[in-house]
Short mmCIF file of C-alpha atoms in Angstrom, two decimals:
data_model
loop_
_atom_site.label_atom_id
_atom_site.label_comp_id
_atom_site.label_asym_id
_atom_site.label_seq_id
_atom_site.Cartn_x
_atom_site.Cartn_y
_atom_site.Cartn_z
CA MET A 1 -0.63 -86.14 -37.17
CA LEU A 2 3.16 -85.78 -37.71
CA LYS A 3 4.01 -82.12 -37.07
CA LYS A 4 7.51 -82.27 -38.54
CA ASN A 5 10.59 -84.27 -39.22
CA TYR A 6 12.12 -84.83 -36.02
CA MET A 7 15.92 -84.80 -35.51
CA CYS A 8 15.44 -87.30 -32.69
CA PRO A 9 12.35 -89.52 -32.25
CA VAL A 10 12.22 -88.58 -28.45
CA GLU A 11 11.09 -85.15 -29.71
CA ALA A 12 7.76 -86.72 -30.80
CA LEU A 13 7.12 -87.87 -27.29
CA VAL A 14 8.06 -84.44 -25.90
CA ASP A 15 5.74 -82.84 -28.36
CA ILE A 16 2.94 -85.16 -27.21
CA ILE A 17 3.14 -84.61 -23.55
CA GLY A 18 4.89 -81.25 -23.38
CA GLY A 19 1.78 -78.92 -23.44
CA LYS A 20 1.08 -77.28 -20.18
CA TRP A 21 -1.98 -79.47 -19.32
CA LYS A 22 -1.10 -82.64 -21.20
CA MET A 23 0.52 -84.57 -18.27
CA PRO A 24 -2.23 -83.69 -15.83
CA ILE A 25 -4.84 -84.82 -18.41
CA ILE A 26 -3.02 -87.99 -19.26
CA SER A 27 -2.53 -88.85 -15.56
CA LEU A 28 -6.35 -88.45 -14.94
CA LEU A 29 -7.07 -90.68 -17.95
CA PHE A 30 -4.63 -93.35 -16.62
CA GLN A 31 -7.30 -93.77 -14.01
CA GLY A 32 -9.91 -94.61 -16.53
CA THR A 33 -12.47 -93.04 -18.87
CA GLN A 34 -13.50 -89.43 -17.72
CA ARG A 35 -16.41 -87.41 -18.60
CA TYR A 36 -15.57 -83.91 -19.90
CA GLY A 37 -17.21 -82.22 -16.86
CA ALA A 38 -14.94 -84.51 -14.51
CA LEU A 39 -11.81 -83.27 -16.22
CA ARG A 40 -12.97 -79.76 -15.81
CA GLN A 41 -13.58 -80.29 -12.20
CA ALA A 42 -10.31 -82.00 -11.71
CA LEU A 43 -8.40 -79.23 -13.34
CA PRO A 44 -9.94 -76.05 -12.05
CA ASP A 45 -7.09 -73.75 -13.01
CA VAL A 46 -7.46 -74.58 -16.82
CA THR A 47 -9.76 -72.55 -18.88
CA GLU A 48 -12.50 -74.47 -20.91
CA ARG A 49 -10.90 -73.26 -24.18
CA MET A 50 -7.47 -74.52 -23.17
CA LEU A 51 -8.71 -77.91 -21.90
CA THR A 52 -10.66 -78.44 -25.14
CA LEU A 53 -7.54 -77.45 -27.15
CA GLN A 54 -5.30 -79.76 -25.22
CA LEU A 55 -7.78 -82.63 -25.48
CA ARG A 56 -8.04 -82.11 -29.20
CA GLU A 57 -4.17 -82.12 -29.64
CA LEU A 58 -4.06 -85.45 -27.73
CA GLU A 59 -6.65 -86.83 -29.86
CA GLN A 60 -4.87 -85.69 -33.02
CA SER A 61 -1.75 -87.37 -31.56
CA GLY A 62 -3.67 -90.65 -31.39
CA ILE A 63 -3.29 -90.75 -27.59
CA VAL A 64 -6.87 -89.88 -26.50
CA GLN A 65 -10.23 -90.87 -27.95
CA ARG A 66 -13.48 -88.95 -27.59
CA LYS A 67 -16.79 -90.63 -27.46
CA VAL A 68 -20.06 -88.71 -27.67
CA HIS A 69 -23.06 -90.69 -26.27
CA ALA A 70 -26.29 -89.79 -27.96
CA GLU A 71 -28.16 -88.66 -24.89
CA VAL A 72 -29.86 -85.45 -23.82
CA PRO A 73 -27.68 -83.61 -22.95
CA PRO A 74 -25.05 -85.44 -24.98
CA ARG A 75 -22.41 -87.15 -22.69
CA VAL A 76 -18.83 -86.64 -23.79
CA GLU A 77 -16.25 -89.11 -22.57
CA TYR A 78 -12.52 -89.16 -23.04
CA SER A 79 -10.28 -92.22 -22.62
CA LEU A 80 -6.80 -93.27 -23.71
CA THR A 81 -6.35 -95.26 -26.83
CA GLU A 82 -4.16 -98.41 -26.90
CA LEU A 83 -1.21 -96.17 -27.82
CA GLY A 84 -2.06 -93.77 -24.94
CA LEU A 85 -2.16 -96.75 -22.65
CA SER A 86 1.15 -97.87 -23.80
CA LEU A 87 2.64 -94.61 -22.50
CA GLU A 88 2.00 -95.61 -18.87
CA PRO A 89 5.38 -97.54 -18.24
CA VAL A 90 7.29 -94.84 -20.10
CA ILE A 91 5.85 -92.01 -17.94
CA GLN A 92 6.37 -94.01 -14.84
CA VAL A 93 10.16 -94.20 -15.71
CA MET A 94 10.24 -90.52 -16.53
CA LEU A 95 8.31 -89.64 -13.23
CA SER A 96 10.69 -91.59 -11.15
CA TRP A 97 13.70 -89.89 -12.71
CA SER A 98 12.09 -86.48 -12.56
CA GLU A 99 11.12 -86.89 -8.69
CA LYS A 100 14.76 -87.87 -7.94
CA TYR A 101 15.98 -84.84 -9.98
CA LEU A 102 13.74 -82.30 -8.32
CA CYS A 103 14.68 -83.73 -4.97
CA GLU A 104 18.49 -83.53 -5.67
CA ILE A 105 18.08 -79.99 -7.07
CA LYS A 106 16.10 -78.84 -4.08
CA GLN A 107 18.71 -80.36 -1.68
CA LYS A 108 21.40 -78.36 -3.54
CA ALA A 109 19.40 -75.20 -3.27
CA ASP A 110 18.78 -75.65 0.39
CA TRP A 111 22.52 -76.23 0.97
CA TRP A 112 23.43 -73.11 -0.78
CA GLU A 113 20.92 -71.13 1.16
CA GLU A 114 22.15 -72.56 4.42
CA LEU A 115 25.79 -71.81 3.43
CA SER A 116 24.97 -68.10 2.45
CA ASN A 117 22.88 -67.60 5.77
CA ARG A 118 25.99 -68.41 7.96
CA MET B 1 17.90 -74.02 -11.55
CA LEU B 2 14.28 -74.76 -10.91
CA LYS B 3 12.35 -72.63 -13.45
CA LYS B 4 9.00 -72.92 -11.81
CA ASN B 5 6.58 -74.98 -9.73
CA TYR B 6 5.76 -77.97 -11.83
CA MET B 7 2.20 -79.44 -11.74
CA CYS B 8 3.59 -82.72 -12.54
CA PRO B 9 7.33 -83.66 -11.94
CA VAL B 10 7.57 -85.14 -15.52
CA GLU B 11 7.44 -81.46 -16.73
CA ALA B 12 10.91 -80.86 -15.36
CA LEU B 13 12.27 -83.63 -17.49
CA VAL B 14 10.33 -82.26 -20.51
CA ASP B 15 11.83 -78.76 -19.84
CA ILE B 16 15.47 -80.26 -19.62
CA ILE B 17 15.31 -82.28 -22.97
CA GLY B 18 12.67 -80.23 -24.68
CA GLY B 19 14.83 -77.62 -26.38
CA LYS B 20 15.34 -78.08 -30.10
CA TRP B 21 19.01 -79.13 -29.87
CA LYS B 22 18.95 -80.70 -26.46
CA MET B 23 18.41 -84.26 -27.49
CA PRO B 24 20.98 -84.27 -30.28
CA ILE B 25 23.47 -82.67 -27.69
CA ILE B 26 22.76 -85.21 -24.99
CA SER B 27 22.97 -88.11 -27.50
CA LEU B 28 26.41 -86.99 -28.54
CA LEU B 29 27.51 -86.70 -24.86
CA PHE B 30 26.34 -90.24 -24.15
CA GLN B 31 29.20 -91.31 -26.43
CA GLY B 32 31.65 -89.51 -24.02
CA THR B 33 33.32 -86.11 -23.56
CA GLN B 34 33.20 -83.86 -26.48
CA ARG B 35 35.23 -80.77 -27.38
CA TYR B 36 33.14 -77.68 -28.31
CA GLY B 37 34.46 -77.91 -31.88
CA ALA B 38 33.32 -81.61 -32.22
CA LEU B 39 29.79 -80.67 -31.18
CA ARG B 40 29.84 -77.85 -33.74
CA GLN B 41 30.95 -80.30 -36.41
CA ALA B 42 28.44 -82.89 -35.40
CA LEU B 43 25.61 -80.50 -35.48
CA PRO B 44 26.22 -78.34 -38.57
CA ASP B 45 22.73 -77.00 -38.71
CA VAL B 46 22.76 -75.27 -35.28
CA THR B 47 24.19 -71.77 -35.06
CA GLU B 48 27.10 -71.09 -32.69
CA ARG B 49 24.98 -68.86 -30.57
CA MET B 50 22.18 -71.53 -30.27
CA LEU B 51 24.62 -74.24 -29.43
CA THR B 52 26.23 -72.18 -26.81
CA LEU B 53 22.79 -71.37 -25.35
CA GLN B 54 21.51 -74.94 -25.39
CA LEU B 55 24.77 -76.08 -23.68
CA ARG B 56 24.46 -73.39 -21.06
CA GLU B 57 20.85 -74.38 -20.34
CA LEU B 58 21.90 -78.03 -19.99
CA GLU B 59 24.70 -76.85 -17.63
CA GLN B 60 22.27 -74.91 -15.68
CA SER B 61 19.86 -77.98 -15.36
CA GLY B 62 22.86 -79.79 -13.73
CA ILE B 63 22.90 -82.35 -16.87
CA VAL B 64 26.03 -81.14 -18.54
CA GLN B 65 29.42 -79.96 -17.12
CA ARG B 66 31.87 -77.62 -18.92
CA LYS B 67 35.60 -77.86 -18.44
CA VAL B 68 38.08 -75.29 -19.76
CA HIS B 69 41.64 -76.61 -20.00
CA ALA B 70 44.32 -73.84 -19.44
CA GLU B 71 46.01 -74.29 -22.75
CA VAL B 72 46.67 -71.95 -25.60
CA PRO B 73 44.11 -71.86 -27.41
CA PRO B 74 41.95 -72.90 -24.36
CA ARG B 75 40.31 -76.32 -24.88
CA VAL B 76 36.72 -76.42 -23.89
CA GLU B 77 35.09 -79.79 -23.16
CA TYR B 78 31.62 -80.80 -22.34
CA SER B 79 30.54 -84.08 -20.66
CA LEU B 80 27.51 -85.35 -18.88
CA THR B 81 27.32 -84.92 -15.02
CA GLU B 82 26.35 -87.93 -12.91
CA LEU B 83 22.82 -86.67 -13.16
CA GLY B 84 23.10 -86.36 -16.99
CA LEU B 85 24.38 -89.98 -17.18
CA SER B 86 21.48 -91.19 -15.24
CA LEU B 87 19.19 -89.92 -18.00
CA GLU B 88 20.44 -92.75 -20.42
CA PRO B 89 18.00 -95.59 -19.30
CA VAL B 90 15.18 -93.01 -19.15
CA ILE B 91 15.93 -91.80 -22.72
CA GLN B 92 16.20 -95.29 -23.93
CA VAL B 93 12.64 -96.09 -22.80
CA MET B 94 11.40 -92.78 -24.34
CA LEU B 95 13.18 -93.53 -27.58
CA SER B 96 11.98 -97.08 -27.92
CA TRP B 97 8.32 -95.82 -27.44
CA SER B 98 8.78 -92.91 -29.74
CA GLU B 99 10.24 -95.04 -32.52
CA LYS B 100 7.28 -97.43 -32.25
CA TYR B 101 4.83 -94.44 -32.18
CA LEU B 102 6.35 -92.80 -35.22
CA CYS B 103 6.20 -96.00 -37.07
CA GLU B 104 2.59 -96.65 -36.26
CA ILE B 105 1.59 -93.10 -37.27
CA LYS B 106 3.48 -93.47 -40.42
CA GLN B 107 1.72 -96.80 -41.34
CA LYS B 108 -1.69 -95.10 -40.65
CA ALA B 109 -0.76 -92.15 -42.89
CA ASP B 110 0.33 -94.60 -45.71
CA TRP B 111 -2.82 -96.51 -45.35
CA TRP B 112 -5.01 -93.37 -45.73
CA GLU B 113 -2.86 -92.28 -48.72
CA GLU B 114 -3.20 -95.70 -50.39
CA LEU B 115 -7.00 -95.62 -49.68
CA SER B 116 -7.54 -92.08 -51.08
CA ASN B 117 -5.48 -92.98 -54.22
CA ARG B 118 -7.74 -95.90 -55.08
#
């Protein structure tokens, strides 16, 4: 599961959530267990191959668990592991900082645009 | 400064700190202003080209500021901006989760190794 020796432990977290679709998937799973089809529907821009790959990586990281129910057709469900659930407060702090950051950066950009339009 | 439209704001933070040498650089700057040479010495494994590139990206993200003192030879110093300093509690939370995560993963790996050696 450990990809490499990290220079800083934080890089492990960046690796876990850094994939293009990881954050949207994790956010959906914070809402509870999701069937594969529901994830597909909620993320229409992601290809089936990519969604499967990202889910498998999250599974390998120990963040997501996959459960196949022996039905016909088989029902495949994804949920967060205990480790995955423990990410929620961390991501909340990250989200709050990021929102402020994006807002500040946007304000600066608008200010520059206004200045250069004078 | 904004590279793209993010699907999730957290991706902005991942972009900022995700570069291979970003976290070690930011950690050093949490300790205070650093001369370019001091950063070089503290990070002997990073090439000069890479260090400059990573510092420039952090500057473009609004996290790091560069100050050139008009001396001979010119003294170049790097420090965190207010935005960069506001990252400290966020990175603390991320670090604490990551350390626990790496520890848990290691325990599991050791357990599997022990089991397979029986």
